[in-house]
């Protein structure tokens, strides 16, 4: 069905394609071929409709809450893509007649989605169809479509219905009230829809232009308006061998668009109509070329990578990750963040998780620091929501929501989830209440950003406050245990969500400790070196008093240690005492979560089984806290018990395998992670792509194989290429400089391209190197 080696020559390893149509698997290509630009994302449903399709149009940050019983979600706005086509009375439908030469493909380099086939009807009539579409990376509001129909052996009466359809819902939930519809100049369609609770106006505009054999031509047309829908019926005759071409240009703007400022709906209508009119006059090809150039300069030249591998797929996989990381990220607006499914599906409701900070952000930090900063500013601006959550729970400081949407929403995790096979009721989702490590993850990301970029301005304005406010939360969260005279963190869910209501989850305790320790160090530093900032934050957060408390409590936080006999760190207070069962069946699954076919969550809670990396994630983040022996012993203990039921699991395991010196295992895990979306499983991406995993794939390559790491502010470059790779080239930004890293079997070459800094220090196998211009280090550790 899917083909990942279609491209050749200049398109080699740039193309993903579907070579036959199967209506059972519509979700696969809708998701993995989704188009977007960070402002919007449009699932790649086919032009003609099929039962079971998911037609989604999302605009980042336009959250709405349908009612009090549901959580805020990203609404599914009006569809602009669908076209109903009729040729000589037959409605285009790929399940009828015969299809030849079917190909649907996404070109990752240009961001264009193309589909072509010959349709042979039972009557013997034959038609060629070609569809193209793109979403502009230059004009964030613009979608272009081009459709060509050629009757090969007959004259044909062709009818097309096309327009703006606001009848869509989020799985039944209608987030919009009916708005105005209008036709301008007998040509330009406009539909307004307004979200019911957040009152965001969406302005959708569309124009159609036809040609026959390259000659502009106006078919007969009839305008229709319906509930939440405005559309044209076009009617025309096309002779045998002629090409009917339709160019459809659409735009979306909303009242949340920052560049529009505070304007009235009337003005917004005029602006958006004028915008469409101006842009569409350029035509599909010109608009498309503009976008292709932006892909080339802003994406591929900026952070493209070169991989020489025995398996061509590896290069494609990293490009696929780059493509999606680009289109999922609302880099244009620091009030917005990335959803766990990007903008590619309704899964996780457009909400932001720790997926951003721990899995996706490293890519941005090292590849485009400005975008990383924007994503962290979002966390700063959502402090109000974090304060609200802390308050509601009786804590101090900033307690970040497990799931986050609009800035001041606070916690938006739904409360009820999947079916409980034992009770028949819905399972309660505890993560919104007690999965608290997110608050440390955000702090961790801030420091990582600072260390890699040295962006003092960000820290002074946002970063330090965020570090102190999160430490304040953890300090208030600690619980004194009279029994062992230490501070505990009880009743949490750690990263491993198959263990609920546990005490002293190692990941959570260590990361809380780290947050407080790091905050304390920075607070002392500010007090000495940046008096005015210290004073400002002291006034706001009562720092002087907090610092005393942090100092006093830090060393009393209980940090689970490796057990003497086997070096295993207890994941929480009770994990190691739980029963062990044979997990082979669930480990070898193609689908995730099959253990729930046999047990409910309560029962899973009592088994030594993990959903995903937990202690392993801790080893990755705080690598210098643990020795290699401890890491290896825990890998051997926990990995066999980990089902990798979350897509966040494999990439962390891969980076750790690299750290532990097993590049072949690291490679196998990287490969597995890259096939989560880009593999042969036709159902795994139905609800959307796996954003964190795509960021994780980048980390497997750069932090794992490339061996890039920052440790206490020190850059380390220690590559470990997998056996079947002969070359890896990638850029990283370090303290504002762009470095080019070239790794081969023999050596690593690091070059400073921008040379803002005169010297860059880095470590390689415990040797300190100073990079001025270019440096070559042989893998046997000698410098050339
Ligand atoms: C996830 C949680 C999430 C919940 C609700 C579960 O499947 O594991 O992390 O909070 O869904 O979105
Ligand atoms: C995982 C979480 C993750 C969430 C969103 C869940 O299944 O367990 O760690 O944050 O999905 O991707």
mmCIF file of N, CA and C and ligand atoms in Angstrom, residues 340 348 353-355 402 435 495 497 611-612 645-646 648 692, ligand 2:
data_model
loop_
_atom_site.group_PDB
_atom_site.id
_atom_site.type_symbol
_atom_site.label_atom_id
_atom_site.label_comp_id
_atom_site.label_asym_id
_atom_site.label_seq_id
_atom_site.Cartn_x
_atom_site.Cartn_y
_atom_site.Cartn_z
ATOM 1 N N UNK A 340 -0.004 17.211 20.756
ATOM 2 C CA UNK A 340 0.613 15.879 20.736
ATOM 3 C C UNK A 340 0.441 15.186 19.381
ATOM 4 N N UNK A 348 -5.916 13.721 21.150
ATOM 5 C CA UNK A 348 -5.426 14.592 22.234
ATOM 6 C C UNK A 348 -5.864 16.046 22.092
ATOM 7 N N UNK A 353 1.592 18.657 25.760
ATOM 8 C CA UNK A 353 2.039 17.813 26.871
ATOM 9 C C UNK A 353 3.530 18.047 27.112
ATOM 10 N N UNK A 354 4.130 17.214 27.957
ATOM 11 C CA UNK A 354 5.598 17.238 28.105
ATOM 12 C C UNK A 354 6.286 16.834 26.811
ATOM 13 N N UNK A 355 5.493 16.315 25.884
ATOM 14 C CA UNK A 355 6.011 15.962 24.565
ATOM 15 C C UNK A 355 6.820 17.123 23.980
ATOM 16 N N UNK A 402 -1.012 19.119 33.141
ATOM 17 C CA UNK A 402 -0.530 17.966 32.368
ATOM 18 C C UNK A 402 -0.845 18.186 30.887
ATOM 19 N N UNK A 435 -0.296 13.511 37.410
ATOM 20 C CA UNK A 435 0.942 13.347 36.616
ATOM 21 C C UNK A 435 1.658 14.698 36.628
ATOM 22 N N UNK A 495 6.109 9.102 34.396
ATOM 23 C CA UNK A 495 5.995 8.937 32.946
ATOM 24 C C UNK A 495 5.340 7.608 32.575
ATOM 25 N N UNK A 497 2.605 5.540 32.708
ATOM 26 C CA UNK A 497 1.208 5.751 33.111
ATOM 27 C C UNK A 497 0.480 4.461 33.488
ATOM 28 N N UNK A 611 4.427 1.116 30.715
ATOM 29 C CA UNK A 611 3.943 1.572 29.414
ATOM 30 C C UNK A 611 5.101 2.092 28.561
ATOM 31 N N UNK A 612 6.019 2.813 29.217
ATOM 32 C CA UNK A 612 7.041 3.526 28.448
ATOM 33 C C UNK A 612 8.252 3.821 29.313
ATOM 34 N N UNK A 645 4.208 1.014 24.860
ATOM 35 C CA UNK A 645 2.829 1.311 24.466
ATOM 36 C C UNK A 645 2.606 2.798 24.228
ATOM 37 N N UNK A 646 3.623 3.591 24.483
ATOM 38 C CA UNK A 646 3.543 4.998 24.099
ATOM 39 C C UNK A 646 4.631 5.214 23.064
ATOM 40 N N UNK A 648 6.414 7.524 22.812
ATOM 41 C CA UNK A 648 7.506 8.293 23.395
ATOM 42 C C UNK A 648 8.624 7.394 23.925
ATOM 43 N N UNK A 692 5.720 13.734 19.337
ATOM 44 C CA UNK A 692 6.877 13.531 20.212
ATOM 45 C C UNK A 692 7.836 12.512 19.613
HETATM 46 C C1 LIG B 2 1.889 9.073 26.960
HETATM 47 C C2 LIG B 2 2.335 10.403 27.512
HETATM 48 C C3 LIG B 2 2.230 11.444 26.419
HETATM 49 C C4 LIG B 2 0.847 11.464 25.810
HETATM 50 C C5 LIG B 2 0.727 12.419 24.660
HETATM 51 C C6 LIG B 2 0.517 9.196 26.354
HETATM 52 O O1 LIG B 2 0.146 7.992 25.772
HETATM 53 O O2 LIG B 2 1.877 8.098 27.957
HETATM 54 O O3 LIG B 2 3.648 10.322 27.991
HETATM 55 O O4 LIG B 2 2.549 12.701 26.926
HETATM 56 O O5 LIG B 2 0.521 10.186 25.363
HETATM 57 O O6 LIG B 2 1.554 12.047 23.604
#
